[in-house]
Amino acid sequence: MSDPTRPAAPRIIAIANQKGGVGKTTTAINLAAALAEVGRRVLLVDLDPQGNASTGLGIEPAARGLTTYDLLIEDADIEQVIRSTSVEGLFLCPATTDLSSADIELVSNEKRSFLLHDALNQPVLDGFNLDYVLIDCPPSLSLLTVNAMIAAQSVLVPLQAEFFALEGLSQLMLSIRTVRQSANKDLRIEGVVLTMYDVRNNLSQQVESDARANLGQLVFQTVIPRNVRLSEAPSYSIPVLSYDPLSKGSTAYRALAQELLSRHAKV
Ligand SMILES: Nc1ncnc2c1ncn2[C@@H]1O[C@H](COP(=O)(O)OP(=O)(O)OP(=O)(O)O)[C@@H](O)[C@H]1O
Ligand SMILES: [Mg+2]
């Protein structure tokens, strides 16, 4: 029987913040795993030359074969780039450092901002029957991130609960607005999720109340706590949901997945 909460075409969400180390990759891997755990089919596109999402899901650089670079620059078939992972229902387009030259190699390519959009519209992707595509962006507002914002329906912003967290947001919002005015008028902000939250730290609470006061409903109710299990899991090449299913980190990402699904069910 068809599930009315299941979208027909995948929802494509870019996970972006130009600030480094705020929890983009941790959110991409574990939100993807949490969605897969409740039966959704999810593709994680590693769009960061650092390849952290690929390593975190156990695909070593030497074993990456065709990568996101081939998808964007060599026009590879997405079917040949997608890999299965240790998590059922979770697929990956891996990345390597090759991707770092994309900006320069594409300077004279007129379609350079639409390459990921076009790749994700290859009809062969229908066969994967995906519910979600999550894109793990690099820490910049470069051409790669622009590709993600043009390919996506929405942007999910991890915000580290620390001083100056909100300062960088205006630049990100400006980029989103620019993309809306040019190539993707329907681009939405999926939401802002507070990461590395420390309940014992007044600063975390301050950042949270500032974020909620300024951004209102855009801020997810779910907050991701600082949890050492989340930082350990990648070295075992698995999401935290597999590494320590009952940890605070696992519980938080499951709650985030539920919040996302219930928002989408209402639309
Ligand atoms: N909630 C958390 N609790 C503890 N450690 C965390 C948490 N979230 C992320 N980390 C750790 O913080 C570091 C940065 O996280 P992550 O790689 O997800 O950020 P990023 O935004 O993807 O970084 P980059 O901008 O370099 O791509 C990593 O070592 C990660 O394991
Ligand atoms: Mg990252």
XYZ file of C-alpha atoms and ligand atoms in Angstrom:
299
model
C 0.000 0.000 0.000
C 1.317 3.450 -0.775
C 2.324 5.535 2.193
C 0.734 9.013 1.838
C 3.619 10.592 3.743
C 6.104 9.334 1.136
C 6.970 11.933 -1.469
C 6.912 10.793 -5.082
C 10.135 12.537 -6.084
C 12.963 12.740 -3.560
C 13.224 15.811 -1.411
C 16.638 17.291 -1.987
C 18.159 19.075 0.997
C 21.511 20.884 0.985
C 23.244 20.850 4.372
C 25.202 24.070 4.331
C 27.034 26.618 6.434
C 30.155 28.321 5.154
C 31.610 28.154 8.640
C 33.886 25.155 9.136
C 33.449 22.468 11.759
C 29.868 23.293 12.770
C 28.473 19.785 12.331
C 27.421 19.677 8.654
C 28.915 16.263 7.947
C 27.877 14.810 11.308
C 24.323 15.984 10.590
C 24.395 14.703 6.992
C 25.536 11.209 8.005
C 23.362 10.782 11.066
C 20.198 12.437 9.785
C 20.523 10.251 6.677
C 21.004 7.159 8.854
C 18.060 8.105 11.080
C 15.797 8.541 8.042
C 16.983 5.192 6.662
C 16.296 3.549 10.035
C 12.604 4.391 9.702
C 12.433 2.971 6.209
C 13.212 5.977 4.042
C 15.578 5.548 1.098
C 18.265 8.187 1.274
C 21.136 9.256 -0.957
C 23.923 11.242 0.661
C 25.921 13.254 -1.872
C 29.386 14.108 -0.578
C 30.059 17.494 -2.158
C 33.088 18.308 -0.028
C 36.619 17.647 -1.343
C 37.557 16.702 2.235
C 35.430 13.582 1.709
C 34.524 13.350 5.397
C 31.051 11.943 4.776
C 32.552 9.233 2.560
C 35.159 8.279 5.167
C 32.549 8.416 7.931
C 30.462 5.897 6.006
C 33.397 3.564 5.486
C 34.275 4.221 1.853
C 38.058 4.660 1.850
C 39.616 7.032 -0.737
C 41.317 4.198 -2.633
C 38.030 2.327 -2.913
C 35.944 5.263 -4.067
C 35.923 4.469 -7.823
C 33.793 7.024 -9.636
C 33.028 10.016 -7.419
C 31.050 13.248 -7.264
C 33.870 14.770 -9.324
C 33.097 12.381 -12.188
C 29.414 13.112 -11.775
C 29.889 16.876 -12.112
C 32.891 17.215 -14.395
C 33.010 14.033 -16.433
C 29.244 13.700 -16.855
C 29.316 10.188 -15.354
C 26.150 8.118 -14.974
C 24.895 8.636 -11.432
C 24.126 4.926 -11.277
C 27.852 4.224 -11.537
C 28.751 6.722 -8.825
C 26.202 5.663 -6.191
C 27.421 3.131 -3.637
C 25.520 1.222 -1.024
C 26.692 1.557 2.588
C 26.568 -0.551 5.735
C 23.172 1.017 6.481
C 20.240 -0.483 4.603
C 18.505 2.118 2.465
C 21.390 4.605 2.721
C 23.383 5.264 -0.448
C 26.389 7.480 -1.055
C 27.991 9.457 -3.876
C 31.543 9.574 -2.518
C 34.017 12.441 -2.918
C 37.785 12.746 -3.015
C 40.198 15.690 -3.073
C 39.797 15.742 -6.887
C 36.727 17.842 -6.267
C 38.852 20.712 -4.952
C 39.804 21.698 -8.507
C 36.183 21.860 -9.677
C 35.909 25.652 -9.324
C 38.899 26.251 -11.569
C 38.140 23.537 -14.090
C 34.650 24.846 -14.590
C 35.444 28.535 -15.041
C 34.546 28.509 -18.737
C 31.637 26.069 -18.454
C 28.364 27.962 -18.910
C 26.361 25.326 -17.088
C 28.772 25.192 -14.171
C 26.194 26.061 -11.526
C 23.677 23.488 -12.767
C 25.856 20.395 -12.921
C 24.557 18.797 -9.731
C 20.984 19.791 -10.601
C 21.327 18.038 -13.952
C 23.032 14.992 -12.438
C 20.220 14.550 -9.910
C 17.673 14.772 -12.712
C 19.069 11.784 -14.602
C 16.036 9.515 -15.156
C 18.050 6.516 -13.987
C 17.854 7.921 -10.436
C 14.130 7.058 -10.392
C 15.116 3.406 -10.158
C 16.605 4.021 -6.717
C 13.179 5.040 -5.452
C 14.668 7.647 -3.141
C 12.749 9.605 -0.539
C 15.550 12.003 0.353
C 18.779 13.301 -1.115
C 21.018 15.055 1.417
C 23.972 17.064 0.129
C 26.950 17.553 2.448
C 28.408 20.927 1.420
C 31.973 22.178 1.903
C 32.662 25.020 4.368
C 32.434 27.808 1.779
C 29.954 29.584 -0.458
C 31.856 28.418 -3.512
C 30.613 27.037 -6.799
C 30.072 23.641 -5.159
C 27.717 25.076 -2.557
C 25.931 27.082 -5.267
C 25.472 23.811 -7.204
C 23.903 22.309 -4.082
C 21.569 25.292 -3.593
C 20.423 25.119 -7.213
C 19.892 21.347 -7.085
C 18.045 21.434 -3.760
C 14.531 22.338 -2.685
C 15.764 23.506 0.691
C 18.795 24.283 2.809
C 19.281 22.851 6.289
C 21.710 24.904 8.351
C 23.639 23.395 11.263
C 24.489 26.160 13.722
C 27.107 25.517 16.356
C 25.970 26.781 19.741
C 28.921 29.115 20.304
C 29.775 32.798 20.302
C 29.486 34.514 16.871
C 27.354 31.633 15.564
C 24.660 33.973 14.290
C 27.103 36.436 12.710
C 27.939 34.143 9.813
C 24.303 33.395 9.097
C 23.553 36.677 7.334
C 26.104 35.857 4.642
C 24.547 32.432 4.138
C 21.050 33.937 3.956
C 22.310 36.438 1.374
C 23.620 33.587 -0.796
C 20.291 31.793 -0.496
C 18.496 34.984 -1.547
C 20.825 35.430 -4.531
C 20.203 31.861 -5.694
C 16.455 32.430 -5.292
C 16.590 35.549 -7.433
C 18.510 33.826 -10.182
C 18.381 30.084 -10.636
C 16.097 28.501 -8.038
C 13.200 30.737 -7.024
C 11.568 28.060 -4.860
C 14.597 27.406 -2.659
C 13.467 27.289 0.975
C 15.244 27.250 4.265
C 14.438 23.846 5.722
C 15.513 24.936 9.141
C 18.372 25.725 11.459
C 19.550 23.029 13.837
C 21.641 23.856 16.882
C 24.607 21.513 17.187
C 27.209 20.719 19.865
C 24.813 22.084 22.448
C 26.066 21.948 26.015
C 23.263 22.252 28.572
C 25.726 23.182 31.317
C 27.044 26.083 29.303
C 25.227 29.413 29.581
C 26.543 30.380 26.196
C 24.728 27.494 24.505
C 21.483 28.663 26.091
C 22.181 32.234 25.053
C 22.818 31.233 21.432
C 19.653 29.158 21.475
C 17.462 31.962 22.778
C 19.016 34.453 20.315
C 18.463 32.026 17.452
C 14.846 31.374 18.450
C 14.171 35.074 18.938
C 15.630 35.987 15.550
C 14.660 33.017 13.421
C 11.496 31.787 15.141
C 9.948 28.670 13.619
C 12.951 28.158 11.391
C 14.851 26.749 14.351
C 14.202 23.046 14.888
C 12.857 22.151 18.333
C 15.400 19.327 18.380
C 18.823 20.373 19.580
C 21.899 18.198 18.985
C 23.917 17.903 22.205
C 27.666 17.762 22.385
C 28.218 14.015 22.623
C 31.547 12.250 22.349
C 29.936 9.239 20.654
C 29.150 11.471 17.670
C 32.814 12.330 17.256
C 33.970 8.733 17.773
C 31.615 7.063 15.289
C 33.382 8.223 12.069
C 36.609 6.504 13.094
C 34.619 3.247 13.093
C 33.257 4.174 9.642
C 29.637 3.994 10.758
C 26.887 6.426 11.795
C 26.394 6.922 15.525
C 23.059 5.119 15.223
C 24.999 1.934 14.457
C 27.966 2.655 16.714
C 26.005 3.465 19.871
C 22.272 3.292 19.174
C 21.250 4.469 22.635
C 23.664 7.395 22.930
C 22.388 10.940 23.326
C 23.681 11.696 19.835
C 21.652 8.859 18.292
C 18.531 9.890 20.164
C 18.919 13.490 19.029
C 19.356 12.639 15.349
C 16.365 10.293 15.491
C 14.318 13.158 16.949
C 15.551 15.497 14.213
C 14.516 12.962 11.555
C 11.043 12.673 13.135
C 10.691 16.445 13.264
C 11.646 16.712 9.603
C 9.250 13.929 8.596
C 6.366 15.432 10.525
C 6.978 18.874 8.979
C 6.977 17.254 5.536
C 3.863 15.213 6.269
C 1.993 18.468 6.924
C 2.940 20.044 3.597
N 27.232 17.085 18.520
C 28.544 16.836 18.519
N 29.173 16.431 19.632
C 30.504 16.209 19.646
N 31.301 16.333 18.584
C 30.729 16.734 17.425
C 29.332 16.981 17.322
N 29.065 17.358 16.050
C 30.223 17.336 15.392
N 31.241 16.955 16.205
C 32.656 16.852 15.873
O 33.096 18.150 15.517
C 33.952 18.111 14.388
C 33.344 18.912 13.249
O 32.122 18.297 12.870
P 31.747 18.075 11.346
O 32.853 17.432 10.602
O 30.425 17.412 11.301
O 31.595 19.588 10.898
P 31.542 20.180 9.418
O 30.707 21.396 9.492
O 31.136 19.131 8.457
O 33.070 20.538 9.170
P 33.697 21.068 7.781
O 33.255 22.479 7.690
O 35.163 20.907 7.938
O 33.130 20.207 6.696
C 34.131 16.637 14.061
O 35.288 16.175 14.703
C 32.896 16.001 14.660
O 33.123 14.650 15.015
Mg 32.059 18.517 6.672
